[in-house]
mmCIF file of C-alpha atoms in Angstrom:
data_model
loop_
_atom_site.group_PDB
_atom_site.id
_atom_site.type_symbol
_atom_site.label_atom_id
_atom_site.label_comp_id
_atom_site.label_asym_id
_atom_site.label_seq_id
_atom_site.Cartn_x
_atom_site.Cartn_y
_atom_site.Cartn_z
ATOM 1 C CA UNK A 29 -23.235 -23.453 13.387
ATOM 2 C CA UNK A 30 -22.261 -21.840 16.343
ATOM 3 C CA UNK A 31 -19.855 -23.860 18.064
ATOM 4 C CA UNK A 32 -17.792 -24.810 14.251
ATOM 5 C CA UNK A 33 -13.957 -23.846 14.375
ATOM 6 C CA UNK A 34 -12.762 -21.191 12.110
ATOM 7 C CA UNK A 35 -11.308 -22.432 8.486
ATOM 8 C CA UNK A 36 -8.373 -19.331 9.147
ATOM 9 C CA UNK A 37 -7.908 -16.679 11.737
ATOM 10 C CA UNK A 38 -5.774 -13.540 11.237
ATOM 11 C CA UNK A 39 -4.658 -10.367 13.393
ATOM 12 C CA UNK A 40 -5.603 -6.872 12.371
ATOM 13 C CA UNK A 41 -4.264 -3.860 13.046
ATOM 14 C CA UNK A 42 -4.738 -0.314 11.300
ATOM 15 C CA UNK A 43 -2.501 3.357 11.734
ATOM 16 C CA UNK A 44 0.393 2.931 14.141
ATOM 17 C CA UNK A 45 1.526 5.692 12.794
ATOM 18 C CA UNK A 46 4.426 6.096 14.848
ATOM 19 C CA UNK A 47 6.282 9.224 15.304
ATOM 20 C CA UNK A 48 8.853 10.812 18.443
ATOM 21 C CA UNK A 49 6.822 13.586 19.188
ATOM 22 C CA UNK A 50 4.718 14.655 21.541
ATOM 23 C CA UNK A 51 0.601 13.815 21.667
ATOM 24 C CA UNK A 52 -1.401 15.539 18.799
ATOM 25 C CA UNK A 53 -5.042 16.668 18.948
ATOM 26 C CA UNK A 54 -6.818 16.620 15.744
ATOM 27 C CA UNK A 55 -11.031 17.235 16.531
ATOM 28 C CA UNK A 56 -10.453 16.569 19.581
ATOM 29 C CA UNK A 57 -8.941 13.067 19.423
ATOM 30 C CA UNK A 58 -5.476 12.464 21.207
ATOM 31 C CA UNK A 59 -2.853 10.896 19.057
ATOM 32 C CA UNK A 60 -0.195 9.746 21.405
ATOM 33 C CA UNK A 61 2.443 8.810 18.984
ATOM 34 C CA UNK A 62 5.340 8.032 21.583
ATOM 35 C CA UNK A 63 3.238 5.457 23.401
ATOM 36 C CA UNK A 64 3.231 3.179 19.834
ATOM 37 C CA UNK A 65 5.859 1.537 20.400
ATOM 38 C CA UNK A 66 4.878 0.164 24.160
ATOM 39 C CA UNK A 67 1.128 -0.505 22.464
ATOM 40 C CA UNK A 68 2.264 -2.266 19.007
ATOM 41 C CA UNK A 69 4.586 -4.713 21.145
ATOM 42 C CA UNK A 70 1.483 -5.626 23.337
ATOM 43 C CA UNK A 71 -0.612 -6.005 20.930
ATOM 44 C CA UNK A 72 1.651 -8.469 18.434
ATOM 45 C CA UNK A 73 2.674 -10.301 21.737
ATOM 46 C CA UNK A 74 -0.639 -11.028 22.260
ATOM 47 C CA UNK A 75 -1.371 -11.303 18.461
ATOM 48 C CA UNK A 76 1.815 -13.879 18.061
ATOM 49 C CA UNK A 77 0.543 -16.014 21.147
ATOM 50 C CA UNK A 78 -2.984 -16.727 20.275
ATOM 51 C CA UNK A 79 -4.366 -20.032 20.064
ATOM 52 C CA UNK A 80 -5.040 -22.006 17.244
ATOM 53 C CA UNK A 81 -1.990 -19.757 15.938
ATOM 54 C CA UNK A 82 -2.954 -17.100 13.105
ATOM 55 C CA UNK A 83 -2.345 -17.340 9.771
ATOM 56 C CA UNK A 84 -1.091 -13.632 8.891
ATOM 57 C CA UNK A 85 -0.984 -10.192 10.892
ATOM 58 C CA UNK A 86 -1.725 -7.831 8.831
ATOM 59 C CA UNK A 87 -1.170 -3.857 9.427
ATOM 60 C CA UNK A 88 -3.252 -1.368 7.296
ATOM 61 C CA UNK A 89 -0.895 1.092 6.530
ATOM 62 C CA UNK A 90 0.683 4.409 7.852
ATOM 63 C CA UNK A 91 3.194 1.922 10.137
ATOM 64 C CA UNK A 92 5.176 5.615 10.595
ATOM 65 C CA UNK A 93 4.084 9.436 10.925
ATOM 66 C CA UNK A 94 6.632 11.305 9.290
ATOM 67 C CA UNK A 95 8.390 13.980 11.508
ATOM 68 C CA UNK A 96 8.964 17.544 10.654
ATOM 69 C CA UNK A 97 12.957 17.154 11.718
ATOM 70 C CA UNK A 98 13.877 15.803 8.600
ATOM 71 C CA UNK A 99 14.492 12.456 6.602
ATOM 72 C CA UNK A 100 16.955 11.059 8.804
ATOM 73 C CA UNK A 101 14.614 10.926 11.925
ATOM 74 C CA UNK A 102 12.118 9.604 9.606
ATOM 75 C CA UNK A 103 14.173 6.486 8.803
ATOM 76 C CA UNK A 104 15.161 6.270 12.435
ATOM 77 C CA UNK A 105 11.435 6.167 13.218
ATOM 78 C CA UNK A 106 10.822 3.217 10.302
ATOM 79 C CA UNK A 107 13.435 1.448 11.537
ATOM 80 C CA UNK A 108 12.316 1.223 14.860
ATOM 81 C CA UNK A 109 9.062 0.169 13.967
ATOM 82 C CA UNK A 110 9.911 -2.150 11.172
ATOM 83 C CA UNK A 111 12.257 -3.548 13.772
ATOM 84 C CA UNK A 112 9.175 -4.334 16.497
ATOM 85 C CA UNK A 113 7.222 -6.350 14.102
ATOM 86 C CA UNK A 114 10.365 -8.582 12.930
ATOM 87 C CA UNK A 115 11.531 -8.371 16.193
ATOM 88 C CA UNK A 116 7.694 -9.490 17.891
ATOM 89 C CA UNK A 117 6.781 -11.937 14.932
ATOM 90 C CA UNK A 118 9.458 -13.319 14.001
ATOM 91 C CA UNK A 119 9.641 -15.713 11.009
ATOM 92 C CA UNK A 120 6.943 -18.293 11.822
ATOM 93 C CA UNK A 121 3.744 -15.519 11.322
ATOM 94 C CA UNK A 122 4.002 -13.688 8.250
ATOM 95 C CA UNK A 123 3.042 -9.735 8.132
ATOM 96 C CA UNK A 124 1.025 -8.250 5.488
ATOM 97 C CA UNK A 125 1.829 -4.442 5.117
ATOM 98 C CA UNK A 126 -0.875 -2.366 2.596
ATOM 99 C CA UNK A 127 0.790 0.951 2.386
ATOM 100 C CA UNK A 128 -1.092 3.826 3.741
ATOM 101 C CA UNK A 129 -0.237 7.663 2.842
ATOM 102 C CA UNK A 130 1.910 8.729 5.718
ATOM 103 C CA UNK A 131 4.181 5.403 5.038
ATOM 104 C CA UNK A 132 5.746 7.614 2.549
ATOM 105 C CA UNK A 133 7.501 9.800 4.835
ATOM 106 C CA UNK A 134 10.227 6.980 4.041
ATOM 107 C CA UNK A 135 11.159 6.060 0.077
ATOM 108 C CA UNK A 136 8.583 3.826 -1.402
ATOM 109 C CA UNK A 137 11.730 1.502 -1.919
ATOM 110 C CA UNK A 138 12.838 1.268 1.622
ATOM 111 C CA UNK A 139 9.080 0.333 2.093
ATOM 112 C CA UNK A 140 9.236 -2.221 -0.572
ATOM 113 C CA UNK A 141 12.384 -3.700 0.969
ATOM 114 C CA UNK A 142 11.489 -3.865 4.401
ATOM 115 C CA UNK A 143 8.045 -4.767 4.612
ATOM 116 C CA UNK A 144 8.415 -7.320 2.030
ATOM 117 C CA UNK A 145 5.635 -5.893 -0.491
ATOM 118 C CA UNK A 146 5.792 -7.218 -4.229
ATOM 119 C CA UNK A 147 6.897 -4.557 -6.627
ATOM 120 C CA UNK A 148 3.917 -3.479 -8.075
ATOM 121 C CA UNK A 149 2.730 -2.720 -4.586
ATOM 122 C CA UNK A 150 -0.512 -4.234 -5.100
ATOM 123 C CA UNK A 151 -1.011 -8.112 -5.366
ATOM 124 C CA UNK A 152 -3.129 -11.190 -4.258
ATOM 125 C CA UNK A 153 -2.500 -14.126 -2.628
ATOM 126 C CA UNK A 154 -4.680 -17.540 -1.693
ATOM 127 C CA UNK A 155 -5.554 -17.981 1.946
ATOM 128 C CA UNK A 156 -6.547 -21.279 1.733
ATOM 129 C CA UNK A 157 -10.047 -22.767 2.402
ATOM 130 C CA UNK A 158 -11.537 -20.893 -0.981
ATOM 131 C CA UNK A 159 -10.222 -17.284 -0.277
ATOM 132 C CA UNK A 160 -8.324 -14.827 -1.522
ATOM 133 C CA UNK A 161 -6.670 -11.746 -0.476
ATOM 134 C CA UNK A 162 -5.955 -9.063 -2.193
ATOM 135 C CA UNK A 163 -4.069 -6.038 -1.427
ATOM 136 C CA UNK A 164 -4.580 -2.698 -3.058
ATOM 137 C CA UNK A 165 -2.372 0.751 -3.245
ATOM 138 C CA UNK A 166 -4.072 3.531 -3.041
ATOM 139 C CA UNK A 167 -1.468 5.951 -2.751
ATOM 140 C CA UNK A 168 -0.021 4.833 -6.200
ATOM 141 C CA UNK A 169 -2.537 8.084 -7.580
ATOM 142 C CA UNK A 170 -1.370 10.616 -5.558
ATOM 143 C CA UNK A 171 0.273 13.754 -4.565
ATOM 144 C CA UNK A 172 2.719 11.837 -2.844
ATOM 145 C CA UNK A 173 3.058 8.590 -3.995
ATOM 146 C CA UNK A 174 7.225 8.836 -4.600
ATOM 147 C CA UNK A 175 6.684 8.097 -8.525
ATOM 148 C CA UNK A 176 9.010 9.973 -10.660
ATOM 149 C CA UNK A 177 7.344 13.317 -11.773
ATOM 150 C CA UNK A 178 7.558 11.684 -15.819
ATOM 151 C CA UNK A 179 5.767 8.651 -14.336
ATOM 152 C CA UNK A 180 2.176 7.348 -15.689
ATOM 153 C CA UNK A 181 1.892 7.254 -12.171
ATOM 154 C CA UNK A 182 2.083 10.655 -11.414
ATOM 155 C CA UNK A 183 0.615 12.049 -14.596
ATOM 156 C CA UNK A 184 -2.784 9.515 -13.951
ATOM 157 C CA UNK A 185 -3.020 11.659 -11.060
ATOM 158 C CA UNK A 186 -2.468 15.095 -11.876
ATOM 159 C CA UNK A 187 -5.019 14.598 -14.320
ATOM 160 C CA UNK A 188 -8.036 12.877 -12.002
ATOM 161 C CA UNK A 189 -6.930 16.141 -9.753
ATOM 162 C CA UNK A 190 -7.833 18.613 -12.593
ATOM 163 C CA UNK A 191 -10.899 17.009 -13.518
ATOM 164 C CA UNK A 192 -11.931 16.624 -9.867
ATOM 165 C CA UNK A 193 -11.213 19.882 -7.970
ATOM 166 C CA UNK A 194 -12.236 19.405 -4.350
ATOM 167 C CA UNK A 195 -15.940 20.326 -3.558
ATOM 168 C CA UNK A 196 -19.168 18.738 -1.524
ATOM 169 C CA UNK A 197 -19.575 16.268 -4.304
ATOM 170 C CA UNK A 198 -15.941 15.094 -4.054
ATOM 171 C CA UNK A 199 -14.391 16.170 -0.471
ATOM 172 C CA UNK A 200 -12.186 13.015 -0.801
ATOM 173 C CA UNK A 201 -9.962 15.517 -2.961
ATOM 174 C CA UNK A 202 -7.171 16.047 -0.300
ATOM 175 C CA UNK A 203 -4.307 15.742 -0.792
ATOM 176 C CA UNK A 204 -3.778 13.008 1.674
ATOM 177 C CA UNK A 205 -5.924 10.558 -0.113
ATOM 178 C CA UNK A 206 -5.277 8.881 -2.763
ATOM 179 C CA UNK A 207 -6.589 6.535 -4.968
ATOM 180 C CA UNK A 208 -5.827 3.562 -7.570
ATOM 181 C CA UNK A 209 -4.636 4.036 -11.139
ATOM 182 C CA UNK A 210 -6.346 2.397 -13.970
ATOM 183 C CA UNK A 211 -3.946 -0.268 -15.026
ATOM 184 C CA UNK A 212 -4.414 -1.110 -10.956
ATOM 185 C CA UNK A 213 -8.044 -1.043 -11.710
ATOM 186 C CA UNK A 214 -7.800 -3.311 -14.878
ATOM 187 C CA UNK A 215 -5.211 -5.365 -12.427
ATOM 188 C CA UNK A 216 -8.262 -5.492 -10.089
ATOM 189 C CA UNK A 217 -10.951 -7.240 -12.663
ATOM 190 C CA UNK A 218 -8.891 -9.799 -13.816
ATOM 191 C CA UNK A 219 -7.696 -11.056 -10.170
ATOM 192 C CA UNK A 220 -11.625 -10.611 -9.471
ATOM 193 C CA UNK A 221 -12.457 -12.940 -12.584
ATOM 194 C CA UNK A 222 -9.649 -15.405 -11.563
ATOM 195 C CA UNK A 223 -11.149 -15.704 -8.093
ATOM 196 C CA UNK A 224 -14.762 -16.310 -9.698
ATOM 197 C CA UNK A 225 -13.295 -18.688 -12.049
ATOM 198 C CA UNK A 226 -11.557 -20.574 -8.977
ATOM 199 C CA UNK A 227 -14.504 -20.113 -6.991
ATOM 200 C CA UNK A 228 -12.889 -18.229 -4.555
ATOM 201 C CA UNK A 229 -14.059 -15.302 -2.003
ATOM 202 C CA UNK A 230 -12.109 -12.396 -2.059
ATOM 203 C CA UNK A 231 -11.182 -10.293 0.894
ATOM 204 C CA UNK A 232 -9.622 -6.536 -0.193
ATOM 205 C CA UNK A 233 -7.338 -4.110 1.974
ATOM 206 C CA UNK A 234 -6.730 -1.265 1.354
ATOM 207 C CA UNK A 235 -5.339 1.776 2.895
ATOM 208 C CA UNK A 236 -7.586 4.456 1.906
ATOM 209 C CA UNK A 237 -11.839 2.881 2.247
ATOM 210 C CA UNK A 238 -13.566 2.077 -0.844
ATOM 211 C CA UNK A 239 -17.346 1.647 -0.365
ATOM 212 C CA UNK A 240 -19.840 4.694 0.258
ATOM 213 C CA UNK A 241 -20.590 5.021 4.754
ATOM 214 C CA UNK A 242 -17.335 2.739 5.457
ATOM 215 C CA UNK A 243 -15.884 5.588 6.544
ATOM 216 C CA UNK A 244 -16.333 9.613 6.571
ATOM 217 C CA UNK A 245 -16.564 11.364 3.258
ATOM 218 C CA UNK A 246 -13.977 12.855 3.384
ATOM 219 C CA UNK A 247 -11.867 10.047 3.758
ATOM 220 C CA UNK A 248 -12.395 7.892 0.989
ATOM 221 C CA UNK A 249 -10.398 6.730 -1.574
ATOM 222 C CA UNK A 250 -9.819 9.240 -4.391
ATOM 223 C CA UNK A 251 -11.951 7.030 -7.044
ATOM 224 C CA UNK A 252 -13.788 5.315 -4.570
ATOM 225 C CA UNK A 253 -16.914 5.570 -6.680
ATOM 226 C CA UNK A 254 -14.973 3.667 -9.747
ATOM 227 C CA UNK A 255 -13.810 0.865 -7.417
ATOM 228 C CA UNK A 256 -16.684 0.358 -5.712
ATOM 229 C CA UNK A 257 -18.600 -0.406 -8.593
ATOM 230 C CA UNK A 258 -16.126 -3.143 -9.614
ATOM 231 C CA UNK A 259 -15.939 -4.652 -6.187
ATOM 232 C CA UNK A 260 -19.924 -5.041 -5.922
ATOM 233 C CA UNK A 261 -19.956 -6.114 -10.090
ATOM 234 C CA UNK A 262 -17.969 -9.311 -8.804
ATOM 235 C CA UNK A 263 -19.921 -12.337 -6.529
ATOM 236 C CA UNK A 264 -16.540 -12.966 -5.829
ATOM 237 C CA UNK A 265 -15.668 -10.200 -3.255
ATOM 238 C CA UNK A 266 -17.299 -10.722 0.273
ATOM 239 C CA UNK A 267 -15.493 -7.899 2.652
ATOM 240 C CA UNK A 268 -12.925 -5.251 2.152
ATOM 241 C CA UNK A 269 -10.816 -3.389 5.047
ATOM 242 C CA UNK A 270 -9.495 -0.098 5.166
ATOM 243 C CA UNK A 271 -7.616 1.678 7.947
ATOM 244 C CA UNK A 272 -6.517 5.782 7.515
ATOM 245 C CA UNK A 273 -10.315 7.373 8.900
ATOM 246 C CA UNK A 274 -8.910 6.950 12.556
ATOM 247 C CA UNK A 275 -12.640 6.465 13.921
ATOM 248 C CA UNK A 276 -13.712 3.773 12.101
ATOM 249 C CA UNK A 277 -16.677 2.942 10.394
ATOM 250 C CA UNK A 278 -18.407 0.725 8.544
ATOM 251 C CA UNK A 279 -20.769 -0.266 5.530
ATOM 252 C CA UNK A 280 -22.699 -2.665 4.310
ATOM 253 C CA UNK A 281 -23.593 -2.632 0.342
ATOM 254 C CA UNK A 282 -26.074 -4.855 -0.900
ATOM 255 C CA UNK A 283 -24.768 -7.605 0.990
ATOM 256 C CA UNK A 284 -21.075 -6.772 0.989
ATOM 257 C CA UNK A 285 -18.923 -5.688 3.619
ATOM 258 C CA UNK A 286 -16.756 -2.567 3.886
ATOM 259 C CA UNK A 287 -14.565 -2.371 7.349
ATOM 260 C CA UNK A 288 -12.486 0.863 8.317
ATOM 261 C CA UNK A 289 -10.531 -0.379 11.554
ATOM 262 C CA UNK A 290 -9.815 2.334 14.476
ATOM 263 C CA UNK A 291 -6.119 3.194 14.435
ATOM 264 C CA UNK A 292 -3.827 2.262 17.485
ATOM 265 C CA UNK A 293 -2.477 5.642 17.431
ATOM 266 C CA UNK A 294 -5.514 6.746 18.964
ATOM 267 C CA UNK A 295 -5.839 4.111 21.639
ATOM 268 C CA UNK A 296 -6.336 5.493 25.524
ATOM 269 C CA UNK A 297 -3.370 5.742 27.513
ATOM 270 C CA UNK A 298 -3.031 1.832 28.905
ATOM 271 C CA UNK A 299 -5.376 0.371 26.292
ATOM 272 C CA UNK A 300 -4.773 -0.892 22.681
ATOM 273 C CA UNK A 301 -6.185 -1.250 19.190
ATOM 274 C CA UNK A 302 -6.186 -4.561 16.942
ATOM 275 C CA UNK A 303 -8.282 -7.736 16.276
ATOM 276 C CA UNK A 304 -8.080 -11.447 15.944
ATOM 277 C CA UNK A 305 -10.559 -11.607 12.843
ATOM 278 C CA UNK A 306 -11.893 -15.363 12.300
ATOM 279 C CA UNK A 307 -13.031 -16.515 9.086
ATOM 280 C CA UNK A 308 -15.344 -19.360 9.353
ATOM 281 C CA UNK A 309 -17.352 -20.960 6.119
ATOM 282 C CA UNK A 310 -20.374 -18.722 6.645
ATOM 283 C CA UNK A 311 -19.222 -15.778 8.067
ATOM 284 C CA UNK A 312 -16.132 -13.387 9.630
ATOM 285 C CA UNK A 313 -16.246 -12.633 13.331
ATOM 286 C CA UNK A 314 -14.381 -9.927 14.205
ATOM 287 C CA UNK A 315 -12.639 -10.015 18.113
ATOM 288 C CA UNK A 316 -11.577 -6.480 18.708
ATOM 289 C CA UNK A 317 -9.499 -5.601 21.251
ATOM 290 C CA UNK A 318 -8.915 -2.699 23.244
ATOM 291 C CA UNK A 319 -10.990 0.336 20.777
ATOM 292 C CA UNK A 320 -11.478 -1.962 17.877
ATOM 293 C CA UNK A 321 -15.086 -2.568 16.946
ATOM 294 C CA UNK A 322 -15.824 -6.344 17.130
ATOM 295 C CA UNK A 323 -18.596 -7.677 14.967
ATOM 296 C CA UNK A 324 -20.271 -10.773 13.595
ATOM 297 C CA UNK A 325 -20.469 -10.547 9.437
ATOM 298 C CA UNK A 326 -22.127 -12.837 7.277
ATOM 299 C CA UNK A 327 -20.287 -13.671 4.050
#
C-alpha cells in the first residue's frame, strides 16, 4: 500500500573520506576533501532531525583519506571526523561504521575504539520488525588490512593474491580492494541460517560491493564471486549496500538487491550526498539527497 508508514527508517551515507588537502581529480571527478567536514555536518543535521526519528545512521566506510604528511595528521584528520558524528548525533541515534579500505590510514584499533565496531569487525544485529543487519569486513583479506604479517589474516590473503594475479577475468585484484576471509565466510552462512531459522530478512553492508553490475569491475570485492553465491543461496538476504566505487551503481540478481551508494566526497560544491532509506513490509524506498540515487525496491 502506498500510503502505509515505514516499519524502520535509517540514514545512509557512503566515502567521506576526509582528508586536509586540496581537491583531487581522479577520471575526471572532483574530490573536494576539505569541504567534508562543512557537508557531513549538514547532512547528519539533517539526518539527526528527521521525522519519525531514524533508527541508525550508518556510514559505509573510508570515514578518512589518509594524508601523505604522515601518521600524526592522519589521526588529527580521524579525530576530527570521528568527533563530527559524536559531536552531530549524539547519544540518542546510534552510528553504524563498516570499515572501508582507506579507514586504515589510522590503526585498525583506534578504529575499533572509536567507532564502536565489535572485535571481530564483522557482526549482525536485529533491526526489529523481522530484519537483520549484518555488517561485513572486507578489508580483513587484504594488502592492508593492519593484521600482523604471522596472521591467518594476512597469510589468507597473500595466498588468494598468488592464485589470482590481476587480469580481465579478475581486475578486482588491486590492491585497494579487498575481500572476506573464509572463517568470515563460514561466519556469514551460519548468521544467514540463523536469520532463515528466525524468519528474518537480512540486509548486508559492506565496504567493498559484492554482487556482479552493483558496481564497476574493477571495484568489487576481492572474492566477490564466492560471496555472492552465498548471499543469493540464502531466501533470507533481500538487499546488500556497498559504498568505495564513488559513482554508484546498482544490481539486481534474480530478485535480490545490490546498492553501491555515491560517496559525499564527490558531492558539487554546495550540494551533499546521503539518504533517509525506509524499510516498509514490502519494500525499501530509498530518499537520496543531494547526488544519491533514490529508488523504490521491492523486497
Amino acid at each position: 500500500m502506498a500510503g502505509d508508514a515505514p516499519l524502520f527508517s535509517f540514514g545512509l551515507l557512503a566515502d567521506a573520506q576526509y582528508a586536509d588537502l586540496p581537491d583531487g581529480n581522479t577520471e575526471g571527478r572532483r574530490q573536494a576533501y576539505r569541504e567534508v567536514p562543512g557537508k557531513l555536518r549538514a547532512a547528519l543535521a539533517d539526518l539527526r532531525s528527521t521525522q519519525p526519528p531514524l533508527a541508525f545512521v550508518m556510514h559505509l566506510g573510508d570515514i578518512v583519506n589518509g594524508n601523505p604528511a604522515g601518521q600524526e595528521q592522519c589521526d588529527r584528520e580521524f579525530d576530527l571526523v570521528a568527533g563530527i558524528f559524536k559531536q552531530q548525533l549524539g547519544d540518542q541515534l546510534p552510528a553504524v561504521h563498516v570499515i572501508g579500505n582507506h579507514c586504515l590510514s589510522v590503526p585498525r584499533a583506534t578504529l575499533l575504539q572509536r567507532l564502536h565496531i565489535p572485535p571481530s569487525c564483522y557482526f549482525s544485529r536485529s533491526l526489529g520488525s523481522g530484519w537483520r543487519l549484518v555488517v561485513l569486513d572486507t578489508t580483513e583479506m587484504s594488502g592492508h588490512s593492519d593484521y600482523p604479517p604471522d596472521s591467518q589474516q594476512c597469510r589468507e590473503a597473500q595466498e588468494f593474491m598468488a592464485a589470482h594475479p590481476m587480469s580481465d577475468q579478475d581486475p578486482q585484484m588491486s590492491s585497494w580492494n579487498g575481500g572476506i576471509t573464509q572463517r568470515q565466510l563460514q561466519w556469514l552462512r551460519q548468521a544467514l541460517a540463523a536469520a532463515e531459522v528466525a524468519g528474518e530478512r537480512v540486509l548486508v553492508a559492506s565496504h567493498h560491493q559484492l554482487g556482479e553490475g552493483g558496481a564497476r569491475a574493477t571495484h568489487m570485492a576481492w572474492n566477490w564471486r564466492e560471496v555472492q553465491e552465498v548471499l543469493l543461496a540464502s531466501p533470507a538476504f533481500r538487499i546488500a549496500f556497498a559504498g568505495h566505487d564513488h559513482t554508484g551503481g546498482y544490481a539486481c540478481i534474480h530478485g535480490r538487491h545490490f546498492v553501491t551508494v555515491e560517496g559525499l566526497l564527490e558531492a558539487p560544491s554546495g550540494g551533499n550526498a546521503y539518504a533517509v532509506v525506509h524499510v516498509h513490509a514490502d519494500r525499501l524506498c530509498i530518499q537520496g539527497r543531494g547526488s544519491v540515487t533514490s529508488r523504490q525496491l521491492v523486497v
